[in-house]
Coordinates of C-alpha atoms in Angstrom, one line a residue:
X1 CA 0.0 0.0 0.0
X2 CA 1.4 3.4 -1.0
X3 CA 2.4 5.5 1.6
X4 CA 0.6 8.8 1.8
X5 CA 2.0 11.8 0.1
X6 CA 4.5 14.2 2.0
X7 CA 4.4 17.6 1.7
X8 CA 7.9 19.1 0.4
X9 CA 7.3 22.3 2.8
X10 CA 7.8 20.2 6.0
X11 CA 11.0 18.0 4.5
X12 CA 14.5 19.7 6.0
X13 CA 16.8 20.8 4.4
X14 CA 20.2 18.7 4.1
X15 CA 22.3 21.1 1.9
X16 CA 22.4 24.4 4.1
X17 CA 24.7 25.6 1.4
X18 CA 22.2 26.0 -0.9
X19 CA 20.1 28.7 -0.4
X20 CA 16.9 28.0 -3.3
X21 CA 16.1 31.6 -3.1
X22 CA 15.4 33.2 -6.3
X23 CA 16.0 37.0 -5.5
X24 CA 19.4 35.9 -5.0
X25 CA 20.2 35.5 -8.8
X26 CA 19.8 39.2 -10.1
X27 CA 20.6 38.8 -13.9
X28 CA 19.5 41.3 -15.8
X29 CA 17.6 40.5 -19.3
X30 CA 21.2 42.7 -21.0
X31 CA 21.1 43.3 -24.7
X32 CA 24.6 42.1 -24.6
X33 CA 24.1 38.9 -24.0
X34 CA 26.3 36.0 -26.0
X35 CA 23.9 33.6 -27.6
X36 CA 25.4 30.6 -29.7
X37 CA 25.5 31.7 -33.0
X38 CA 22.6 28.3 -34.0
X39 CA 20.2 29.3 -31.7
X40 CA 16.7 31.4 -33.6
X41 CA 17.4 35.3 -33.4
X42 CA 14.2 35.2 -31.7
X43 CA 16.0 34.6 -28.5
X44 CA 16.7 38.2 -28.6
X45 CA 13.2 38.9 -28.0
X46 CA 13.0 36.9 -24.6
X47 CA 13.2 38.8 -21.7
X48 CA 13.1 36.4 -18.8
X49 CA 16.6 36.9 -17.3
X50 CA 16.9 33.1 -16.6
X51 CA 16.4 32.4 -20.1
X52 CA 18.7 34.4 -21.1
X53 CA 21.3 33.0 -19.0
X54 CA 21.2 29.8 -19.5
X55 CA 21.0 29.9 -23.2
X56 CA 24.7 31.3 -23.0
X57 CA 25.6 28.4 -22.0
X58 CA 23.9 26.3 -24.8
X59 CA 26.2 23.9 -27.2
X60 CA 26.4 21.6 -29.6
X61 CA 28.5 18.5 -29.3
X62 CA 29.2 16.0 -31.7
X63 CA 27.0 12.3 -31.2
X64 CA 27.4 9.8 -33.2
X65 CA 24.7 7.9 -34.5
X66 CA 23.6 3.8 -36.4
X67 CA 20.3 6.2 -37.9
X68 CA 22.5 8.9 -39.2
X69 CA 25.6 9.1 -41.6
X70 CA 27.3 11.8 -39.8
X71 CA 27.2 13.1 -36.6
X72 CA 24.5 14.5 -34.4
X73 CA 25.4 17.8 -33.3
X74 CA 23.1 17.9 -30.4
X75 CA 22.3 20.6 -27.7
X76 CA 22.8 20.8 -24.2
X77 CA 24.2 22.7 -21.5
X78 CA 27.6 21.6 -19.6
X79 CA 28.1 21.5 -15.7
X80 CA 30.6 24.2 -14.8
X81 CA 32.3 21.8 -12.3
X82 CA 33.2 18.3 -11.8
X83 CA 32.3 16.5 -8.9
X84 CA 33.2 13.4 -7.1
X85 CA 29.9 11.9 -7.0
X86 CA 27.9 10.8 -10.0
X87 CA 26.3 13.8 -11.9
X88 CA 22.6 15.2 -12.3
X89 CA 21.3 14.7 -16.2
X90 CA 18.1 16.8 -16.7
X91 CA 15.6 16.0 -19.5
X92 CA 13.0 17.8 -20.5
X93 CA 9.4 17.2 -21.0
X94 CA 6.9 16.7 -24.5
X95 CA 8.5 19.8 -27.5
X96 CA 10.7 21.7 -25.1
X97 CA 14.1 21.9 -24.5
X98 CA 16.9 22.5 -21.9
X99 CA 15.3 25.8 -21.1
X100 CA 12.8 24.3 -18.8
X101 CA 15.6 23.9 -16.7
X102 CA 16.3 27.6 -16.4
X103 CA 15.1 28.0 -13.2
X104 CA 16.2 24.9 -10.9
X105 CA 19.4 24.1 -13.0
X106 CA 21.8 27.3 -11.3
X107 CA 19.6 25.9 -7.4
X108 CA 21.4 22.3 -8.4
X109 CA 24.9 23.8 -9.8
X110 CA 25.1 26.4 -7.0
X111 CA 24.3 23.4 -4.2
X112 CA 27.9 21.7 -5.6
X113 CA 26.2 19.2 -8.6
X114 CA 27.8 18.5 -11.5
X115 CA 25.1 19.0 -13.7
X116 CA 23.7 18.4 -17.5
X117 CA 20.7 19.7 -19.4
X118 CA 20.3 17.8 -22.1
X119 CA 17.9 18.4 -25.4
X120 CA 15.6 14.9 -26.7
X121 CA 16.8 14.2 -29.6
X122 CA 14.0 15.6 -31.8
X123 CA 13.3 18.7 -29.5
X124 CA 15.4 21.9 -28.3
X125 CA 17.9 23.3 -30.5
X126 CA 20.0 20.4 -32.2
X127 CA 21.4 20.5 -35.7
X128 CA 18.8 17.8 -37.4
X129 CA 18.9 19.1 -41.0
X130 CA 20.5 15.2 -42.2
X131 CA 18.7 13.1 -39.0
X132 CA 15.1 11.6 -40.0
X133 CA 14.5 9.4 -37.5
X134 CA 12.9 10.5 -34.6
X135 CA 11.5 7.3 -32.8
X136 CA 11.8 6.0 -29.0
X137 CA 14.6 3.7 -30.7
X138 CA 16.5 6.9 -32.1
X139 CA 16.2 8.8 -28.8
X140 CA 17.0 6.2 -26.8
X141 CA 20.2 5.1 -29.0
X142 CA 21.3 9.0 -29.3
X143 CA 21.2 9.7 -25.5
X144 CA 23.1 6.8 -25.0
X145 CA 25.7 8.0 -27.5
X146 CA 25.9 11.0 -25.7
X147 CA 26.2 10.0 -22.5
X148 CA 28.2 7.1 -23.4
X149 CA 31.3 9.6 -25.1
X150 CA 30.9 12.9 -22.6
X151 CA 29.1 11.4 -19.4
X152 CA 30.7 8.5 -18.9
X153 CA 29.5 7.7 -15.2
X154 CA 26.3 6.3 -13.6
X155 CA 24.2 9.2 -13.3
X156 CA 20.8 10.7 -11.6
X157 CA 18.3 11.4 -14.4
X158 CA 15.9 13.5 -13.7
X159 CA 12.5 13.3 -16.1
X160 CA 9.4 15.9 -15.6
X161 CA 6.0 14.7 -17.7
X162 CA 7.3 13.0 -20.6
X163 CA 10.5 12.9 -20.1
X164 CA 9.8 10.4 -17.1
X165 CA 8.9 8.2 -19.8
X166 CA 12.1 8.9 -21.2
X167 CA 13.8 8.4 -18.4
X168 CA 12.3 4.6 -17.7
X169 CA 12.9 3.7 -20.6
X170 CA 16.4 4.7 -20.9
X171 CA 16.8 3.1 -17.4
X172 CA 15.4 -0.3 -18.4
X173 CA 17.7 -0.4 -21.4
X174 CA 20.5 1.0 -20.0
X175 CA 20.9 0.6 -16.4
X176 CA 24.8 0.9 -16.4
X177 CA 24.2 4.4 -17.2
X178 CA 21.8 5.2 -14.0
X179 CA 22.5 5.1 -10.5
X180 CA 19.0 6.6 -9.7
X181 CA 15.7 8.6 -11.0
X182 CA 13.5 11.8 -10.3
X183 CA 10.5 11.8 -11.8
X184 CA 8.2 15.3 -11.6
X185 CA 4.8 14.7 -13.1
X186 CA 5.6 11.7 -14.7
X187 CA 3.6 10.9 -17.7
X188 CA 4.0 7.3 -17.7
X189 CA 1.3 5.8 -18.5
X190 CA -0.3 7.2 -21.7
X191 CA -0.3 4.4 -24.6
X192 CA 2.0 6.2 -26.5
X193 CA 1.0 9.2 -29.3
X194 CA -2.2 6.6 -29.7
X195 CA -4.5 7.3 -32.8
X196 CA -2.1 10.1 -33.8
X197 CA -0.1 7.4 -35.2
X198 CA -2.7 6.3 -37.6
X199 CA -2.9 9.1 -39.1
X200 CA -1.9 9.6 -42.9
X201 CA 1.5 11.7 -43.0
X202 CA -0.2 15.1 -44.6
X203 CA -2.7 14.7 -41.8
X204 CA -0.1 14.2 -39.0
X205 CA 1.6 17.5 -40.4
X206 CA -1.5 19.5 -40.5
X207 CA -1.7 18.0 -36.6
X208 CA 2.2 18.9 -35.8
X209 CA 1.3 22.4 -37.3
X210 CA -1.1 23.1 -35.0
X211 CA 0.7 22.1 -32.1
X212 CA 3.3 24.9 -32.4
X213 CA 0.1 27.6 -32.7
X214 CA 0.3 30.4 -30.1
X215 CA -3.3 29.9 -29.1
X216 CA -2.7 26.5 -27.8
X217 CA 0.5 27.1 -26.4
X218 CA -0.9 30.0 -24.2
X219 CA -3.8 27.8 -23.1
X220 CA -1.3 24.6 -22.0
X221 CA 0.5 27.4 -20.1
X222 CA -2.4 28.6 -18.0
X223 CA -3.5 24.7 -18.2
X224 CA 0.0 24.3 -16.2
X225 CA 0.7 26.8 -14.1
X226 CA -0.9 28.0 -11.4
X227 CA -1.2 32.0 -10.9
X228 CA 0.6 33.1 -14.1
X229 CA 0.7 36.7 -15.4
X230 CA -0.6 37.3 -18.9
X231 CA 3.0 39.0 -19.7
X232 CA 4.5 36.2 -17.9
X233 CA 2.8 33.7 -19.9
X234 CA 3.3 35.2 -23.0
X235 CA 7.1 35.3 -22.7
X236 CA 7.1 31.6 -21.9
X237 CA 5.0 30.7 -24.9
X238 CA 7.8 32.5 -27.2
X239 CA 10.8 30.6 -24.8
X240 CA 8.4 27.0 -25.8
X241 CA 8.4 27.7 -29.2
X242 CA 11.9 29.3 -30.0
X243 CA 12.9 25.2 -31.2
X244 CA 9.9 24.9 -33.0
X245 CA 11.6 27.5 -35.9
X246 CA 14.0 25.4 -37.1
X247 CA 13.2 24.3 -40.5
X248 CA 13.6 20.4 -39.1
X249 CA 11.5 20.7 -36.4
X250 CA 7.9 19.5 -38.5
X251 CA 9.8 16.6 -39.7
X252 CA 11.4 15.3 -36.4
X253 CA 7.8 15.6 -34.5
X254 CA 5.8 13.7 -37.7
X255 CA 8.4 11.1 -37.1
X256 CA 8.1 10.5 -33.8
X257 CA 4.3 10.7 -33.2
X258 CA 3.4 8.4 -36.3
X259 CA 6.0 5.9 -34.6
X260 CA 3.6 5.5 -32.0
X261 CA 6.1 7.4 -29.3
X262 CA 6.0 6.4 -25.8
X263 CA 4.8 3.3 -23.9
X264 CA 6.6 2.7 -20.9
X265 CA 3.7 1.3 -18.4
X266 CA 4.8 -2.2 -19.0
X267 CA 8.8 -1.3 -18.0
X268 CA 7.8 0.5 -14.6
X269 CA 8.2 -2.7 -12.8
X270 CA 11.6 -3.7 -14.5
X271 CA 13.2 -0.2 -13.1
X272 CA 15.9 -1.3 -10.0
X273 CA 16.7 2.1 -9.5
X274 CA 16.3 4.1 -6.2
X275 CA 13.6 6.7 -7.4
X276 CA 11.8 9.7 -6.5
X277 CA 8.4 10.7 -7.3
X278 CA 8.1 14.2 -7.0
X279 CA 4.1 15.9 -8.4
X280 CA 2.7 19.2 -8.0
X281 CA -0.6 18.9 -5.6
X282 CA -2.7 20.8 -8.1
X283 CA -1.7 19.1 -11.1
X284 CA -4.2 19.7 -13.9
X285 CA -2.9 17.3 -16.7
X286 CA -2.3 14.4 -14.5
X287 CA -4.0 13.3 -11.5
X288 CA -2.0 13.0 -8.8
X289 CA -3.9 9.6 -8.3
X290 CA -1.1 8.3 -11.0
X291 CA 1.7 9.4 -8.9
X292 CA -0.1 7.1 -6.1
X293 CA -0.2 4.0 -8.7
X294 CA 3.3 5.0 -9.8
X295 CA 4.7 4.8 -6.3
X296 CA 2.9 1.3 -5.6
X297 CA 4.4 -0.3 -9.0
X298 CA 7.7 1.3 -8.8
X299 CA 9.7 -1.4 -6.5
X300 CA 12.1 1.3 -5.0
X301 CA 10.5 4.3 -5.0
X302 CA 9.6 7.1 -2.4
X303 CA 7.1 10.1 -3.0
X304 CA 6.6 13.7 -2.4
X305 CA 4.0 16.6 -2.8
X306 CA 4.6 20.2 -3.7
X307 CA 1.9 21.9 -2.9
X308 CA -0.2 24.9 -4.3
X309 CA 2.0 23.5 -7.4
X310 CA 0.6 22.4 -10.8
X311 CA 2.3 20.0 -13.8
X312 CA 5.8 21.7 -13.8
X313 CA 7.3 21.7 -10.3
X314 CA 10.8 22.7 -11.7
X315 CA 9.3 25.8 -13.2
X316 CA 6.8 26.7 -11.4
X317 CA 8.3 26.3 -7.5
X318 CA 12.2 25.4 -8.7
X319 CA 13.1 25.8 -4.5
X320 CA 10.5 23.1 -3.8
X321 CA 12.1 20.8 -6.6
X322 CA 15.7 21.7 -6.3
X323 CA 15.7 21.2 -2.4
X324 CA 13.7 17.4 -2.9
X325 CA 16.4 16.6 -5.6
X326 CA 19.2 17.7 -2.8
X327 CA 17.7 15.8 -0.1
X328 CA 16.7 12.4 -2.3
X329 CA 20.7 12.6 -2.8
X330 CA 21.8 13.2 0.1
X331 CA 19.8 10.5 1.7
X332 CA 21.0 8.2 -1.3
X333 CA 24.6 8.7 -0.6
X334 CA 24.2 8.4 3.2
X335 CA 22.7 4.9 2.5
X336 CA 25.2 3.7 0.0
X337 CA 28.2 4.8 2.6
X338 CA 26.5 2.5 5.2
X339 CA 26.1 -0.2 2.9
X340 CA 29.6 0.0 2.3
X341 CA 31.4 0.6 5.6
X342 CA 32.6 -2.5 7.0
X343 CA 31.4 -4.4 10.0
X344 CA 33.4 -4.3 13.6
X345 CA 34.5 -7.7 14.3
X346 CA 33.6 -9.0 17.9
X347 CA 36.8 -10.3 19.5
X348 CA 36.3 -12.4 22.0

C-alpha cells in the first residue's frame, strides 16, 4: 500500500549551502548577452533573465549515431564543475528543450552538482537538417551515445512529464548508465502518441502544425501553471516555441508521433533504480492519483508533494524541486556509505 503523500514544505533541508532563493540571482535581461550563433534570433526577444542566461551556455557537441551518416550535433548545457559523486542529467518534458531547466538548474549547480541539461533528440535546438529518425529507438540510441562519449558515469536522471517516460525507458535499457531517477509529473502511463499514429502523413503534419500555434500554447500554459501573469505567460510561450523554428522541427515531431512514441507502463516494474516521485498537488494534466499508482508499482521508490504547485514543479516552484532533488541525494549517498562501511568484528 502506497504510503501517503508528504508535503515538500515540511521535508528539511540537508544542503544548508544551498540557499533556493530566487532574489538571489539578479541577472538582468542585457542586450549584450552572448547567444550561440545556431540558436533562432528570436532569442533576442526573450526577456526572462533566466532564459537568457542559460541559453549562453547552450552547445552543440558531436553524437554519433547507427540512424544517421554523420554526426548529431546535439544541444545541451555543460556542468561548470566536476564533482566526485555521479552527476545530475536533466531531460526535459513533450516539444521543449533544456530551457525548462532555467530555473532549478543554477539551485542544483550552486548546491555543488555537477550538472547536465540535455535536449531529446527531436526537441530543443539540435542541428537535425541530415537526421530523419525520430522514434523512441533513435532517442533512446542517441542519449546513449551521448552519455556514453561525454558522461561517462552512472548518473541521476531526472524526467518531468514526458520525459519520465524517457527516463524509464532509458533506465530499463540501460541501467549501467543510472545510479538513480527523479521523476516530476511523470507521464508514464499514456499508450504512447495513440491514434495520432494512424494518421496519414499530410494529416499528421496538418496536426504537428497546430501544435506549435500560439493559441494552444498560451492555453497549456495557464493549463499548467498555477497564478501566471498574462506577460508572464506570454514570454514563456515564445521561450516553448523558439525550437519549433528550425526548418527540421515538423519533420522530427511527424516522425516520432506516427511511430507510436511512448509506452513505458509495461517497464515500470523492471526499473531497479532508487527513485523519487516528485508531483505538484494541483496538477491539472495528471491526477496525482497516478503518482499514487506509480509509487505502488515502482519497487524502490519514495514520493513527495509540492503543494499549491501544478504540472511543472521545476518551473513553477524550482526551490520546492531543487531542495527534494538535494535531499533524495543526500539520503542516497548516506545509505550507500552505510552499505559499504565495514562491520566491527567481535573479539572475544
Amino acid at each position: 500500500m502506497a504510503r501517503p503523500l508528504t508535503s515538500a514544505s515540511s521535508a528539511l533541508t540537508l544542503f544548508p549551502e544551498c540557499k533556493t532563493q530566487r532574489r538571489r540571482f539578479t541577472i538582468s535581461a542585457a542586450a549584450d548577452d552572448k547567444f550561440p550563433s545556431f540558436l533562432p534570433k528570436q532569442m533576442e526577444e526573450i526577456k526572462d533573465p533566466f532564459a537568457r542566461k542559460l541559453a549562453t551556455r547552450i552547445e552543440r557537441l558531436p553524437v554519433n549515431a547507427s540512424f544517421s551518416e554523420k554526426s548529431i550535433m546535439s544541444s545541451c548545457v555543460k556542468p561548470l564543475i566536476q564533482s566526485s559523486q555521479n552527476p545530475v542529467v536533466l531531460l526535459h518534458g513533450f516539444d521543449s528543450s533544456c530551457l525548462e531547466w532555467r530555473y532549478t538548474f543554477p539551485l542544483l549547480e550552486e548546491a555543488g552538482l555537477e550538472t547536465w541539461a540535455i535536449d531529446i533528440l527531436g526537441w530543443g535546438f539540435s542541428n537535425l537538417e541530415r537526421t530523419k529518425s525520430c522514434d523512441v529507438a533513435s532517442k533512446r540510441e542517441h542519449f546513449y551515445q551521448l552519455w556514453k562519449s561525454y558522461i561517462k558515469r552512472p548518473m541521476t536522471l531526472v524526467g518531468p512529464s514526458l520525459g519520465a517516460a524517457v527516463a524509464v525507458d532509458f533506465a530499463v535499457n540501460n541501467p549501467e548508465a543510472v545510479e538513480n531517477l527523479v521523476l516530476i509529473d511523470a507521464s508514464v502511463y499514456a499508450e504512447g502518441t495513440g491514434n495520432l499514429a494512424k494518421l496519414p502523413r499530410a494529416a499528421a503534419y496538418a496536426g504537428v502544425s497546430i501544435l506549435k500555434s500560439f493559441p494552444l500554447r498560451l492555453y497549456i500554459i495557464f493549463l499548467a501553471f498555477k497564478g501566471v501573469s498574462f506577460d508572464t505567460g506570454l514570454d514563456w510561450v515564445n521561450i516553448g516555441k523558439l525550437h519549433c523554428l528550425y526548418p527540421w522541427w515538423e519533420d522530427a515531431t511527424v516522425s516520432f508521433m506516427i511511430s507510436g512514441g511512448y509506452n513505458v507502463s509495461r517497464q515500470i516494474d523492471q526499473v531497479k533504480q532508487k527513485t523519487i516521485i516528485i508531483w505538484g498537488e494541483d496538477d491539472q494534466i495528471i491526477s496525482n492519483k497516478l503518482a499514487v499508482r506509480l509509487h505502488c508499482e515502482l519497487p524502490n521508490s519514495i514520493i513527495r508533494q509540492i503543494p499549491d504547485c501544478g504540472h511543472l514543479p521545476h518551473v513553477e516552484k524550482p526551490d520546492s524541486a531543487a531542495r527534494l532533488i538535494l535531499e533524495f541525494l543526500q539520503n542516497y549517498s548516506c545509505q550507500k556509505k552505510a552499505q559499504l562501511a565495514p562491520t566491527e568484528e567481535v573479539v572475544y
